[in-house]
Amino acid sequence: MGNLLKVLTCTDLEQEPNFFLDFENAQPTEAEREVWEQVDVVLKDAKDILDELQSYKGAGQEIREAIQNPSDEALQEQAWAAVVPLVGKLKKFYEFSQRLEAALHSLLGALTNEAYSDPTQHLEREQALAKQFAEILHFTLRFDELKMTNPAIQNDFSYYRRTLSRMRINNVPAEGENEVNNELANRISLFYADATPMLKALSDGTTKFVSENKNLPIENTTDCLSTMASVCKVMLETPEYRSRFNSEETVSFCLRVMVGVIILYDYVHPVGAFAKSSKIDMKGCIKVLKDQPPSSVEGLLNALRYTTKHLNDESTNKTIKSMLQ
């Protein structure tokens, strides 16, 4: 059963899961392979998506000049020529969110089925799938961090839609409309309007998974999420486990995954992650974050402060609220 280490906790939660989840080296068993290969195809593209988003500069200059000189046709054409390929990228990111959601469905199907009696066994015995689930969460938080700090994305897309509707009214053929028609533009616009679009896609996807699998108790899904959060927390606060990480990057990966899974739990669980009945030791998780160098976790603490659903509920413990202030 792996290297089990009992950790005494001062919480009133049930005994926390204690095993080393090998985020660095886990390889799929034969039983995991089919789902693992499906998800691997999607994850292989995740790094390119992040690289493209990180280097996304926008067409702010061209758009400004076109708006300030509405009768200058050359400037209008320049702005349109700058925006169309960028919209192609934004469409690609949006379509990737749908592929990611489908990958998440496959993973949840495998990690919540009745093959094992509890989520701890699932995560311990299906470590390669647990690692892929963690990689999806890691990607999601990173994507949303980059999107939040890049206002050009929504500005470019708004300009594209305004210009496209003006062209339609004037019966001007619009090169680029084949790229994104009106119905798709509406869906993409809604996607980017959210502060954390990729996280919303994942939480909607998880909620959809629960509603489509009525034969599975919702606890199978929420317990999988809370167990993942606990595993990350225990690995981070237990020197014996932490010393087994080969790279310091695994620490930041683990922290990001812990926060991602808390936020997902908060969206999917009926009363959220901060309620007394929550199966996540929120005080312990926040303490682990605060024990890291402040500059490395400020973004993650902000994600808990501003992108969760239930933090400001009346039922949230005052100590937890003050820890996040």
PDB file of C-alpha atoms in Angstrom:
ATOM      1  CA  MET A   1       0.000   0.000   0.000  1.00  0.00           C
ATOM      2  CA  GLY A   2       2.891   2.339  -0.582  1.00  0.00           C
ATOM      3  CA  ASN A   3       4.859   4.132   2.055  1.00  0.00           C
ATOM      4  CA  LEU A   4       2.146   4.785   4.630  1.00  0.00           C
ATOM      5  CA  LEU A   5       2.830   7.291   7.321  1.00  0.00           C
ATOM      6  CA  LYS A   6       0.240   8.136   9.928  1.00  0.00           C
ATOM      7  CA  VAL A   7       0.033  11.843  10.531  1.00  0.00           C
ATOM      8  CA  LEU A   8      -1.685  13.079  13.664  1.00  0.00           C
ATOM      9  CA  THR A   9      -3.995  15.964  12.911  1.00  0.00           C
ATOM     10  CA  CYS A  10      -5.786  18.286  15.252  1.00  0.00           C
ATOM     11  CA  THR A  11      -8.831  18.515  13.001  1.00  0.00           C
ATOM     12  CA  ASP A  12     -12.068  16.683  13.560  1.00  0.00           C
ATOM     13  CA  LEU A  13     -11.867  15.278  10.031  1.00  0.00           C
ATOM     14  CA  GLU A  14     -11.691  11.563   9.461  1.00  0.00           C
ATOM     15  CA  GLN A  15      -8.158  10.139   9.280  1.00  0.00           C
ATOM     16  CA  GLU A  16      -6.474  11.833   6.343  1.00  0.00           C
ATOM     17  CA  PRO A  17      -5.200   9.745   3.432  1.00  0.00           C
ATOM     18  CA  ASN A  18      -1.470   9.238   3.821  1.00  0.00           C
ATOM     19  CA  PHE A  19       0.502   7.989   0.875  1.00  0.00           C
ATOM     20  CA  PHE A  20       3.002   9.393  -1.565  1.00  0.00           C
ATOM     21  CA  LEU A  21       1.363  10.324  -4.875  1.00  0.00           C
ATOM     22  CA  ASP A  22       4.234  10.311  -7.349  1.00  0.00           C
ATOM     23  CA  PHE A  23       3.521  13.410  -9.448  1.00  0.00           C
ATOM     24  CA  GLU A  24       6.966  13.133 -11.051  1.00  0.00           C
ATOM     25  CA  ASN A  25       7.186   9.520 -12.217  1.00  0.00           C
ATOM     26  CA  ALA A  26       3.789   7.761 -12.078  1.00  0.00           C
ATOM     27  CA  GLN A  27       3.320   5.461 -15.085  1.00  0.00           C
ATOM     28  CA  PRO A  28       0.013   3.905 -16.190  1.00  0.00           C
ATOM     29  CA  THR A  29      -0.802   0.313 -15.340  1.00  0.00           C
ATOM     30  CA  GLU A  30      -2.539  -1.836 -17.964  1.00  0.00           C
ATOM     31  CA  ALA A  31      -5.909  -1.072 -16.324  1.00  0.00           C
ATOM     32  CA  GLU A  32      -5.287   2.700 -16.599  1.00  0.00           C
ATOM     33  CA  ARG A  33      -3.739   2.712 -20.050  1.00  0.00           C
ATOM     34  CA  GLU A  34      -6.831   3.270 -22.237  1.00  0.00           C
ATOM     35  CA  VAL A  35      -8.037   6.361 -20.362  1.00  0.00           C
ATOM     36  CA  TRP A  36      -4.451   7.569 -19.812  1.00  0.00           C
ATOM     37  CA  GLU A  37      -3.733   7.539 -23.563  1.00  0.00           C
ATOM     38  CA  GLN A  38      -6.937   9.479 -24.372  1.00  0.00           C
ATOM     39  CA  VAL A  39      -6.065  12.163 -21.820  1.00  0.00           C
ATOM     40  CA  ASP A  40      -2.370  12.233 -22.753  1.00  0.00           C
ATOM     41  CA  VAL A  41      -3.245  13.386 -26.303  1.00  0.00           C
ATOM     42  CA  VAL A  42      -4.961  16.460 -24.783  1.00  0.00           C
ATOM     43  CA  LEU A  43      -2.290  17.186 -22.189  1.00  0.00           C
ATOM     44  CA  LYS A  44       0.451  17.102 -24.841  1.00  0.00           C
ATOM     45  CA  ASP A  45      -1.102  20.262 -26.329  1.00  0.00           C
ATOM     46  CA  ALA A  46      -1.502  22.041 -22.979  1.00  0.00           C
ATOM     47  CA  LYS A  47       2.049  23.423 -22.854  1.00  0.00           C
ATOM     48  CA  ASP A  48       1.728  24.931 -26.359  1.00  0.00           C
ATOM     49  CA  ILE A  49      -1.549  26.581 -25.351  1.00  0.00           C
ATOM     50  CA  LEU A  50       0.112  28.175 -22.299  1.00  0.00           C
ATOM     51  CA  ASP A  51       3.101  29.302 -24.398  1.00  0.00           C
ATOM     52  CA  GLU A  52       0.791  30.903 -26.972  1.00  0.00           C
ATOM     53  CA  LEU A  53      -1.261  32.610 -24.274  1.00  0.00           C
ATOM     54  CA  GLN A  54       1.861  33.860 -22.499  1.00  0.00           C
ATOM     55  CA  SER A  55       3.143  35.442 -25.722  1.00  0.00           C
ATOM     56  CA  TYR A  56      -0.273  36.888 -26.697  1.00  0.00           C
ATOM     57  CA  LYS A  57       0.346  40.611 -27.238  1.00  0.00           C
ATOM     58  CA  GLY A  58      -2.972  41.753 -28.701  1.00  0.00           C
ATOM     59  CA  ALA A  59      -3.758  44.379 -31.330  1.00  0.00           C
ATOM     60  CA  GLY A  60      -4.275  47.310 -28.961  1.00  0.00           C
ATOM     61  CA  GLN A  61      -2.221  49.802 -30.985  1.00  0.00           C
ATOM     62  CA  GLU A  62      -3.912  49.005 -34.326  1.00  0.00           C
ATOM     63  CA  ILE A  63      -7.388  49.042 -32.734  1.00  0.00           C
ATOM     64  CA  ARG A  64      -6.763  52.415 -31.066  1.00  0.00           C
ATOM     65  CA  GLU A  65      -5.595  53.996 -34.302  1.00  0.00           C
ATOM     66  CA  ALA A  66      -8.574  52.589 -36.226  1.00  0.00           C
ATOM     67  CA  ILE A  67     -11.062  53.901 -33.625  1.00  0.00           C
ATOM     68  CA  GLN A  68      -9.415  57.346 -33.509  1.00  0.00           C
ATOM     69  CA  ASN A  69      -9.473  57.638 -37.328  1.00  0.00           C
ATOM     70  CA  PRO A  70     -12.810  56.075 -38.358  1.00  0.00           C
ATOM     71  CA  SER A  71     -12.680  57.433 -41.923  1.00  0.00           C
ATOM     72  CA  ASP A  72      -9.181  56.146 -42.654  1.00  0.00           C
ATOM     73  CA  GLU A  73      -9.833  52.917 -44.559  1.00  0.00           C
ATOM     74  CA  ALA A  74      -6.177  51.835 -44.510  1.00  0.00           C
ATOM     75  CA  LEU A  75      -6.126  51.938 -40.681  1.00  0.00           C
ATOM     76  CA  GLN A  76      -9.421  50.009 -40.527  1.00  0.00           C
ATOM     77  CA  GLU A  77      -7.942  47.333 -42.747  1.00  0.00           C
ATOM     78  CA  GLN A  78      -4.743  47.172 -40.706  1.00  0.00           C
ATOM     79  CA  ALA A  79      -6.685  46.697 -37.475  1.00  0.00           C
ATOM     80  CA  TRP A  80      -8.868  43.993 -39.035  1.00  0.00           C
ATOM     81  CA  ALA A  81      -5.805  42.209 -40.468  1.00  0.00           C
ATOM     82  CA  ALA A  82      -4.168  42.290 -36.997  1.00  0.00           C
ATOM     83  CA  VAL A  83      -7.253  41.030 -35.141  1.00  0.00           C
ATOM     84  CA  VAL A  84      -8.353  38.134 -37.386  1.00  0.00           C
ATOM     85  CA  PRO A  85      -5.362  35.836 -36.654  1.00  0.00           C
ATOM     86  CA  LEU A  86      -5.600  36.676 -32.939  1.00  0.00           C
ATOM     87  CA  VAL A  87      -9.256  35.635 -32.940  1.00  0.00           C
ATOM     88  CA  GLY A  88      -8.091  32.363 -34.507  1.00  0.00           C
ATOM     89  CA  LYS A  89      -5.901  31.857 -31.432  1.00  0.00           C
ATOM     90  CA  LEU A  90      -8.725  32.752 -29.035  1.00  0.00           C
ATOM     91  CA  LYS A  91     -10.944  30.250 -30.815  1.00  0.00           C
ATOM     92  CA  LYS A  92      -8.213  27.609 -30.442  1.00  0.00           C
ATOM     93  CA  PHE A  93      -7.981  28.266 -26.672  1.00  0.00           C
ATOM     94  CA  TYR A  94     -11.767  28.021 -26.345  1.00  0.00           C
ATOM     95  CA  GLU A  95     -11.869  24.743 -28.299  1.00  0.00           C
ATOM     96  CA  PHE A  96      -9.082  23.405 -26.089  1.00  0.00           C
ATOM     97  CA  SER A  97     -11.279  24.069 -23.025  1.00  0.00           C
ATOM     98  CA  GLN A  98     -13.866  21.720 -24.547  1.00  0.00           C
ATOM     99  CA  ARG A  99     -11.232  19.032 -25.150  1.00  0.00           C
ATOM    100  CA  LEU A 100     -10.014  19.486 -21.568  1.00  0.00           C
ATOM    101  CA  GLU A 101     -13.557  19.088 -20.263  1.00  0.00           C
ATOM    102  CA  ALA A 102     -13.938  15.821 -22.213  1.00  0.00           C
ATOM    103  CA  ALA A 103     -10.594  14.593 -20.792  1.00  0.00           C
ATOM    104  CA  LEU A 104     -11.780  15.463 -17.287  1.00  0.00           C
ATOM    105  CA  HIS A 105     -14.961  13.404 -17.871  1.00  0.00           C
ATOM    106  CA  SER A 106     -12.841  10.365 -18.811  1.00  0.00           C
ATOM    107  CA  LEU A 107     -10.660  10.767 -15.709  1.00  0.00           C
ATOM    108  CA  LEU A 108     -13.588  11.278 -13.341  1.00  0.00           C
ATOM    109  CA  GLY A 109     -15.273   8.214 -14.818  1.00  0.00           C
ATOM    110  CA  ALA A 110     -12.190   6.137 -13.989  1.00  0.00           C
ATOM    111  CA  LEU A 111     -11.418   7.694 -10.576  1.00  0.00           C
ATOM    112  CA  THR A 112     -14.980   7.548  -9.184  1.00  0.00           C
ATOM    113  CA  ASN A 113     -16.260   4.169 -10.426  1.00  0.00           C
ATOM    114  CA  GLU A 114     -16.920   1.206  -8.158  1.00  0.00           C
ATOM    115  CA  ALA A 115     -13.640  -0.589  -8.975  1.00  0.00           C
ATOM    116  CA  TYR A 116     -12.299   0.433  -5.555  1.00  0.00           C
ATOM    117  CA  SER A 117     -14.230   1.004  -2.370  1.00  0.00           C
ATOM    118  CA  ASP A 118     -13.004   4.543  -1.628  1.00  0.00           C
ATOM    119  CA  PRO A 119     -11.262   7.506  -3.281  1.00  0.00           C
ATOM    120  CA  THR A 120      -8.008   6.923  -1.388  1.00  0.00           C
ATOM    121  CA  GLN A 121      -7.651   3.508  -3.012  1.00  0.00           C
ATOM    122  CA  HIS A 122      -8.473   4.990  -6.424  1.00  0.00           C
ATOM    123  CA  LEU A 123      -5.811   7.703  -6.156  1.00  0.00           C
ATOM    124  CA  GLU A 124      -3.194   5.406  -4.619  1.00  0.00           C
ATOM    125  CA  ARG A 125      -3.652   2.561  -7.107  1.00  0.00           C
ATOM    126  CA  GLU A 126      -4.328   4.707 -10.185  1.00  0.00           C
ATOM    127  CA  GLN A 127      -1.495   7.173  -9.690  1.00  0.00           C
ATOM    128  CA  ALA A 128      -0.936   7.879 -13.389  1.00  0.00           C
ATOM    129  CA  LEU A 129      -4.574   8.997 -13.759  1.00  0.00           C
ATOM    130  CA  ALA A 130      -4.360  10.997 -10.527  1.00  0.00           C
ATOM    131  CA  LYS A 131      -1.235  12.692 -11.950  1.00  0.00           C
ATOM    132  CA  GLN A 132      -3.112  13.585 -15.160  1.00  0.00           C
ATOM    133  CA  PHE A 133      -5.994  14.999 -13.111  1.00  0.00           C
ATOM    134  CA  ALA A 134      -3.426  17.089 -11.230  1.00  0.00           C
ATOM    135  CA  GLU A 135      -1.883  18.258 -14.528  1.00  0.00           C
ATOM    136  CA  ILE A 136      -5.312  19.414 -15.755  1.00  0.00           C
ATOM    137  CA  LEU A 137      -5.811  21.430 -12.550  1.00  0.00           C
ATOM    138  CA  HIS A 138      -2.291  22.865 -12.787  1.00  0.00           C
ATOM    139  CA  PHE A 139      -2.879  23.919 -16.400  1.00  0.00           C
ATOM    140  CA  THR A 140      -6.272  25.438 -15.520  1.00  0.00           C
ATOM    141  CA  LEU A 141      -4.964  27.713 -12.784  1.00  0.00           C
ATOM    142  CA  ARG A 142      -1.984  28.773 -14.904  1.00  0.00           C
ATOM    143  CA  PHE A 143      -4.196  29.543 -17.925  1.00  0.00           C
ATOM    144  CA  ASP A 144      -6.565  31.648 -15.820  1.00  0.00           C
ATOM    145  CA  GLU A 145      -3.698  33.537 -14.151  1.00  0.00           C
ATOM    146  CA  LEU A 146      -2.345  34.490 -17.582  1.00  0.00           C
ATOM    147  CA  LYS A 147      -5.787  35.412 -18.920  1.00  0.00           C
ATOM    148  CA  MET A 148      -6.598  37.611 -15.899  1.00  0.00           C
ATOM    149  CA  THR A 149      -3.498  39.710 -16.466  1.00  0.00           C
ATOM    150  CA  ASN A 150      -4.098  40.195 -20.201  1.00  0.00           C
ATOM    151  CA  PRO A 151      -6.940  42.661 -20.946  1.00  0.00           C
ATOM    152  CA  ALA A 152      -6.042  42.548 -24.672  1.00  0.00           C
ATOM    153  CA  ILE A 153      -7.939  39.257 -25.011  1.00  0.00           C
ATOM    154  CA  GLN A 154     -11.383  40.710 -24.355  1.00  0.00           C
ATOM    155  CA  ASN A 155     -10.584  44.008 -26.106  1.00  0.00           C
ATOM    156  CA  ASP A 156      -9.485  42.193 -29.275  1.00  0.00           C
ATOM    157  CA  PHE A 157     -12.531  39.952 -29.303  1.00  0.00           C
ATOM    158  CA  SER A 158     -14.971  42.839 -28.654  1.00  0.00           C
ATOM    159  CA  TYR A 159     -13.442  44.807 -31.523  1.00  0.00           C
ATOM    160  CA  TYR A 160     -13.719  41.747 -33.787  1.00  0.00           C
ATOM    161  CA  ARG A 161     -17.423  41.326 -33.007  1.00  0.00           C
ATOM    162  CA  ARG A 162     -18.244  45.023 -33.394  1.00  0.00           C
ATOM    163  CA  THR A 163     -16.405  45.230 -36.714  1.00  0.00           C
ATOM    164  CA  LEU A 164     -17.997  42.022 -37.970  1.00  0.00           C
ATOM    165  CA  SER A 165     -21.540  43.244 -37.238  1.00  0.00           C
ATOM    166  CA  ARG A 166     -20.762  46.600 -38.939  1.00  0.00           C
ATOM    167  CA  MET A 167     -19.499  44.729 -42.007  1.00  0.00           C
ATOM    168  CA  ARG A 168     -22.677  42.656 -42.095  1.00  0.00           C
ATOM    169  CA  ILE A 169     -24.895  45.738 -41.901  1.00  0.00           C
ATOM    170  CA  ASN A 170     -22.941  47.264 -44.800  1.00  0.00           C
ATOM    171  CA  ASN A 171     -22.903  43.963 -46.757  1.00  0.00           C
ATOM    172  CA  VAL A 172     -19.124  43.947 -46.804  1.00  0.00           C
ATOM    173  CA  PRO A 173     -17.672  40.431 -47.216  1.00  0.00           C
ATOM    174  CA  ALA A 174     -15.651  39.681 -44.077  1.00  0.00           C
ATOM    175  CA  GLU A 175     -12.565  37.584 -44.460  1.00  0.00           C
ATOM    176  CA  GLY A 176     -12.280  35.843 -41.123  1.00  0.00           C
ATOM    177  CA  GLU A 177     -15.976  35.276 -40.586  1.00  0.00           C
ATOM    178  CA  ASN A 178     -15.467  31.675 -41.714  1.00  0.00           C
ATOM    179  CA  GLU A 179     -13.105  31.414 -38.761  1.00  0.00           C
ATOM    180  CA  VAL A 180     -15.711  32.379 -36.142  1.00  0.00           C
ATOM    181  CA  ASN A 181     -19.389  32.667 -37.093  1.00  0.00           C
ATOM    182  CA  ASN A 182     -21.922  34.575 -35.009  1.00  0.00           C
ATOM    183  CA  GLU A 183     -23.109  31.665 -32.855  1.00  0.00           C
ATOM    184  CA  LEU A 184     -19.556  30.557 -32.053  1.00  0.00           C
ATOM    185  CA  ALA A 185     -18.589  34.175 -31.355  1.00  0.00           C
ATOM    186  CA  ASN A 186     -21.356  34.355 -28.727  1.00  0.00           C
ATOM    187  CA  ARG A 187     -20.068  31.209 -27.000  1.00  0.00           C
ATOM    188  CA  ILE A 188     -16.438  32.374 -27.110  1.00  0.00           C
ATOM    189  CA  SER A 189     -17.432  35.794 -25.790  1.00  0.00           C
ATOM    190  CA  LEU A 190     -19.212  34.189 -22.811  1.00  0.00           C
ATOM    191  CA  PHE A 191     -16.157  32.023 -22.157  1.00  0.00           C
ATOM    192  CA  TYR A 192     -13.754  34.985 -21.946  1.00  0.00           C
ATOM    193  CA  ALA A 193     -16.221  37.152 -20.024  1.00  0.00           C
ATOM    194  CA  ASP A 194     -15.613  34.950 -16.970  1.00  0.00           C
ATOM    195  CA  ALA A 195     -12.692  36.010 -14.755  1.00  0.00           C
ATOM    196  CA  THR A 196     -11.450  32.396 -14.663  1.00  0.00           C
ATOM    197  CA  PRO A 197     -12.799  30.816 -17.870  1.00  0.00           C
ATOM    198  CA  MET A 198     -10.873  27.531 -17.768  1.00  0.00           C
ATOM    199  CA  LEU A 199     -11.845  26.897 -14.144  1.00  0.00           C
ATOM    200  CA  LYS A 200     -15.471  27.612 -14.988  1.00  0.00           C
ATOM    201  CA  ALA A 201     -15.273  25.121 -17.873  1.00  0.00           C
ATOM    202  CA  LEU A 202     -13.864  22.496 -15.469  1.00  0.00           C
ATOM    203  CA  SER A 203     -16.402  23.144 -12.720  1.00  0.00           C
ATOM    204  CA  ASP A 204     -19.284  23.120 -15.232  1.00  0.00           C
ATOM    205  CA  GLY A 205     -17.834  19.905 -16.666  1.00  0.00           C
ATOM    206  CA  THR A 206     -17.613  18.298 -13.221  1.00  0.00           C
ATOM    207  CA  THR A 207     -21.174  19.339 -12.360  1.00  0.00           C
ATOM    208  CA  LYS A 208     -22.310  17.935 -15.706  1.00  0.00           C
ATOM    209  CA  PHE A 209     -20.461  14.686 -15.000  1.00  0.00           C
ATOM    210  CA  VAL A 210     -22.333  14.360 -11.687  1.00  0.00           C
ATOM    211  CA  SER A 211     -25.735  15.063 -13.262  1.00  0.00           C
ATOM    212  CA  GLU A 212     -25.123  12.661 -16.172  1.00  0.00           C
ATOM    213  CA  ASN A 213     -24.039   9.827 -13.860  1.00  0.00           C
ATOM    214  CA  LYS A 214     -27.032   9.601 -11.568  1.00  0.00           C
ATOM    215  CA  ASN A 215     -26.116   6.026 -10.641  1.00  0.00           C
ATOM    216  CA  LEU A 216     -22.948   7.389  -8.961  1.00  0.00           C
ATOM    217  CA  PRO A 217     -23.492   9.137  -5.618  1.00  0.00           C
ATOM    218  CA  ILE A 218     -22.250  12.760  -5.784  1.00  0.00           C
ATOM    219  CA  GLU A 219     -19.955  11.852  -2.852  1.00  0.00           C
ATOM    220  CA  ASN A 220     -17.885   9.648  -5.172  1.00  0.00           C
ATOM    221  CA  THR A 221     -16.910  12.810  -7.067  1.00  0.00           C
ATOM    222  CA  THR A 222     -16.612  15.270  -4.176  1.00  0.00           C
ATOM    223  CA  ASP A 223     -14.690  12.716  -2.059  1.00  0.00           C
ATOM    224  CA  CYS A 224     -12.266  12.200  -4.940  1.00  0.00           C
ATOM    225  CA  LEU A 225     -11.652  15.991  -4.944  1.00  0.00           C
ATOM    226  CA  SER A 226     -11.316  16.327  -1.161  1.00  0.00           C
ATOM    227  CA  THR A 227      -8.980  13.314  -1.014  1.00  0.00           C
ATOM    228  CA  MET A 228      -6.749  14.851  -3.699  1.00  0.00           C
ATOM    229  CA  ALA A 229      -6.582  18.095  -1.666  1.00  0.00           C
ATOM    230  CA  SER A 230      -5.672  16.135   1.475  1.00  0.00           C
ATOM    231  CA  VAL A 231      -2.999  14.095  -0.313  1.00  0.00           C
ATOM    232  CA  CYS A 232      -1.348  17.296  -1.589  1.00  0.00           C
ATOM    233  CA  LYS A 233      -1.514  18.940   1.844  1.00  0.00           C
ATOM    234  CA  VAL A 234      -0.052  15.911   3.638  1.00  0.00           C
ATOM    235  CA  MET A 235       2.791  15.544   1.103  1.00  0.00           C
ATOM    236  CA  LEU A 236       3.662  19.237   1.452  1.00  0.00           C
ATOM    237  CA  GLU A 237       3.664  19.279   5.261  1.00  0.00           C
ATOM    238  CA  THR A 238       5.394  15.905   5.786  1.00  0.00           C
ATOM    239  CA  PRO A 239       9.202  16.201   5.479  1.00  0.00           C
ATOM    240  CA  GLU A 240       9.571  12.487   4.654  1.00  0.00           C
ATOM    241  CA  TYR A 241       7.330  12.913   1.592  1.00  0.00           C
ATOM    242  CA  ARG A 242       8.556  16.335   0.581  1.00  0.00           C
ATOM    243  CA  SER A 243      12.166  15.140   0.568  1.00  0.00           C
ATOM    244  CA  ARG A 244      11.224  12.595  -2.115  1.00  0.00           C
ATOM    245  CA  PHE A 245      10.429  15.342  -4.646  1.00  0.00           C
ATOM    246  CA  ASN A 246      13.303  15.512  -7.114  1.00  0.00           C
ATOM    247  CA  SER A 247      12.521  19.075  -8.124  1.00  0.00           C
ATOM    248  CA  GLU A 248      11.450  22.212  -6.274  1.00  0.00           C
ATOM    249  CA  GLU A 249       8.981  22.721  -9.126  1.00  0.00           C
ATOM    250  CA  THR A 250       7.024  19.740  -7.796  1.00  0.00           C
ATOM    251  CA  VAL A 251       6.339  21.734  -4.621  1.00  0.00           C
ATOM    252  CA  SER A 252       4.736  24.585  -6.597  1.00  0.00           C
ATOM    253  CA  PHE A 253       2.898  22.017  -8.764  1.00  0.00           C
ATOM    254  CA  CYS A 254       1.525  20.369  -5.606  1.00  0.00           C
ATOM    255  CA  LEU A 255       0.457  23.731  -4.125  1.00  0.00           C
ATOM    256  CA  ARG A 256      -1.314  24.745  -7.331  1.00  0.00           C
ATOM    257  CA  VAL A 257      -3.099  21.391  -7.590  1.00  0.00           C
ATOM    258  CA  MET A 258      -4.231  21.619  -3.954  1.00  0.00           C
ATOM    259  CA  VAL A 259      -5.748  25.058  -4.566  1.00  0.00           C
ATOM    260  CA  GLY A 260      -7.309  24.011  -7.883  1.00  0.00           C
ATOM    261  CA  VAL A 261      -9.003  21.011  -6.359  1.00  0.00           C
ATOM    262  CA  ILE A 262     -10.298  23.082  -3.419  1.00  0.00           C
ATOM    263  CA  ILE A 263     -11.882  25.585  -5.821  1.00  0.00           C
ATOM    264  CA  LEU A 264     -13.392  22.775  -7.890  1.00  0.00           C
ATOM    265  CA  TYR A 265     -14.790  21.136  -4.729  1.00  0.00           C
ATOM    266  CA  ASP A 266     -16.213  24.495  -3.646  1.00  0.00           C
ATOM    267  CA  TYR A 267     -18.142  24.773  -6.930  1.00  0.00           C
ATOM    268  CA  VAL A 268     -19.358  21.187  -7.112  1.00  0.00           C
ATOM    269  CA  HIS A 269     -20.171  20.360  -3.484  1.00  0.00           C
ATOM    270  CA  PRO A 270     -23.643  21.576  -2.435  1.00  0.00           C
ATOM    271  CA  VAL A 271     -22.302  23.509   0.604  1.00  0.00           C
ATOM    272  CA  GLY A 272     -18.754  24.069  -0.631  1.00  0.00           C
ATOM    273  CA  ALA A 273     -15.244  23.743   0.777  1.00  0.00           C
ATOM    274  CA  PHE A 274     -15.528  26.210   3.653  1.00  0.00           C
ATOM    275  CA  ALA A 275     -18.544  24.791   5.512  1.00  0.00           C
ATOM    276  CA  LYS A 276     -18.100  22.889   8.771  1.00  0.00           C
ATOM    277  CA  SER A 277     -19.235  19.688   7.044  1.00  0.00           C
ATOM    278  CA  SER A 278     -16.591  20.045   4.301  1.00  0.00           C
ATOM    279  CA  LYS A 279     -14.201  17.104   4.040  1.00  0.00           C
ATOM    280  CA  ILE A 280     -11.277  19.423   3.274  1.00  0.00           C
ATOM    281  CA  ASP A 281      -9.148  20.690   6.155  1.00  0.00           C
ATOM    282  CA  MET A 282      -9.219  24.293   4.963  1.00  0.00           C
ATOM    283  CA  LYS A 283      -7.275  25.678   7.919  1.00  0.00           C
ATOM    284  CA  GLY A 284      -4.528  23.101   7.323  1.00  0.00           C
ATOM    285  CA  CYS A 285      -4.423  23.850   3.581  1.00  0.00           C
ATOM    286  CA  ILE A 286      -4.205  27.617   4.128  1.00  0.00           C
ATOM    287  CA  LYS A 287      -1.479  27.082   6.738  1.00  0.00           C
ATOM    288  CA  VAL A 288       0.557  25.030   4.239  1.00  0.00           C
ATOM    289  CA  LEU A 289       0.232  27.886   1.716  1.00  0.00           C
ATOM    290  CA  LYS A 290       1.231  30.497   4.280  1.00  0.00           C
ATOM    291  CA  ASP A 291       4.287  28.452   5.278  1.00  0.00           C
ATOM    292  CA  GLN A 292       5.753  28.978   1.770  1.00  0.00           C
ATOM    293  CA  PRO A 293       7.685  32.095   0.632  1.00  0.00           C
ATOM    294  CA  PRO A 294       4.944  34.769   0.245  1.00  0.00           C
ATOM    295  CA  SER A 295       5.892  35.710  -3.313  1.00  0.00           C
ATOM    296  CA  SER A 296       5.391  32.129  -4.506  1.00  0.00           C
ATOM    297  CA  VAL A 297       1.854  31.716  -3.138  1.00  0.00           C
ATOM    298  CA  GLU A 298       0.208  35.154  -3.297  1.00  0.00           C
ATOM    299  CA  GLY A 299      -1.506  34.251  -6.587  1.00  0.00           C
ATOM    300  CA  LEU A 300      -2.814  30.998  -5.090  1.00  0.00           C
ATOM    301  CA  LEU A 301      -4.113  32.742  -1.948  1.00  0.00           C
ATOM    302  CA  ASN A 302      -5.830  35.274  -4.230  1.00  0.00           C
ATOM    303  CA  ALA A 303      -7.407  32.410  -6.156  1.00  0.00           C
ATOM    304  CA  LEU A 304      -8.961  31.162  -2.885  1.00  0.00           C
ATOM    305  CA  ARG A 305      -9.999  34.713  -1.932  1.00  0.00           C
ATOM    306  CA  TYR A 306     -11.570  35.746  -5.221  1.00  0.00           C
ATOM    307  CA  THR A 307     -12.476  32.719  -7.353  1.00  0.00           C
ATOM    308  CA  THR A 308     -14.199  30.420  -4.861  1.00  0.00           C
ATOM    309  CA  LYS A 309     -17.973  30.333  -4.555  1.00  0.00           C
ATOM    310  CA  HIS A 310     -18.693  29.928  -0.819  1.00  0.00           C
ATOM    311  CA  LEU A 311     -15.911  31.778   1.051  1.00  0.00           C
ATOM    312  CA  ASN A 312     -18.196  34.692   1.936  1.00  0.00           C
ATOM    313  CA  ASP A 313     -21.144  32.541   3.005  1.00  0.00           C
ATOM    314  CA  GLU A 314     -22.502  33.103   6.517  1.00  0.00           C
ATOM    315  CA  SER A 315     -21.626  29.504   7.382  1.00  0.00           C
ATOM    316  CA  THR A 316     -17.881  29.968   6.708  1.00  0.00           C
ATOM    317  CA  ASN A 317     -15.775  29.712   9.848  1.00  0.00           C
ATOM    318  CA  LYS A 318     -14.537  33.163  10.939  1.00  0.00           C
ATOM    319  CA  THR A 319     -11.009  31.841  11.521  1.00  0.00           C
ATOM    320  CA  ILE A 320     -10.806  30.690   7.892  1.00  0.00           C
ATOM    321  CA  LYS A 321     -12.035  34.087   6.686  1.00  0.00           C
ATOM    322  CA  SER A 322      -9.458  35.917   8.792  1.00  0.00           C
ATOM    323  CA  MET A 323      -6.657  33.586   7.608  1.00  0.00           C
ATOM    324  CA  LEU A 324      -7.432  34.657   4.048  1.00  0.00           C
ATOM    325  CA  GLN A 325      -7.662  38.392   4.746  1.00  0.00           C
TER     326      GLN A 325
END
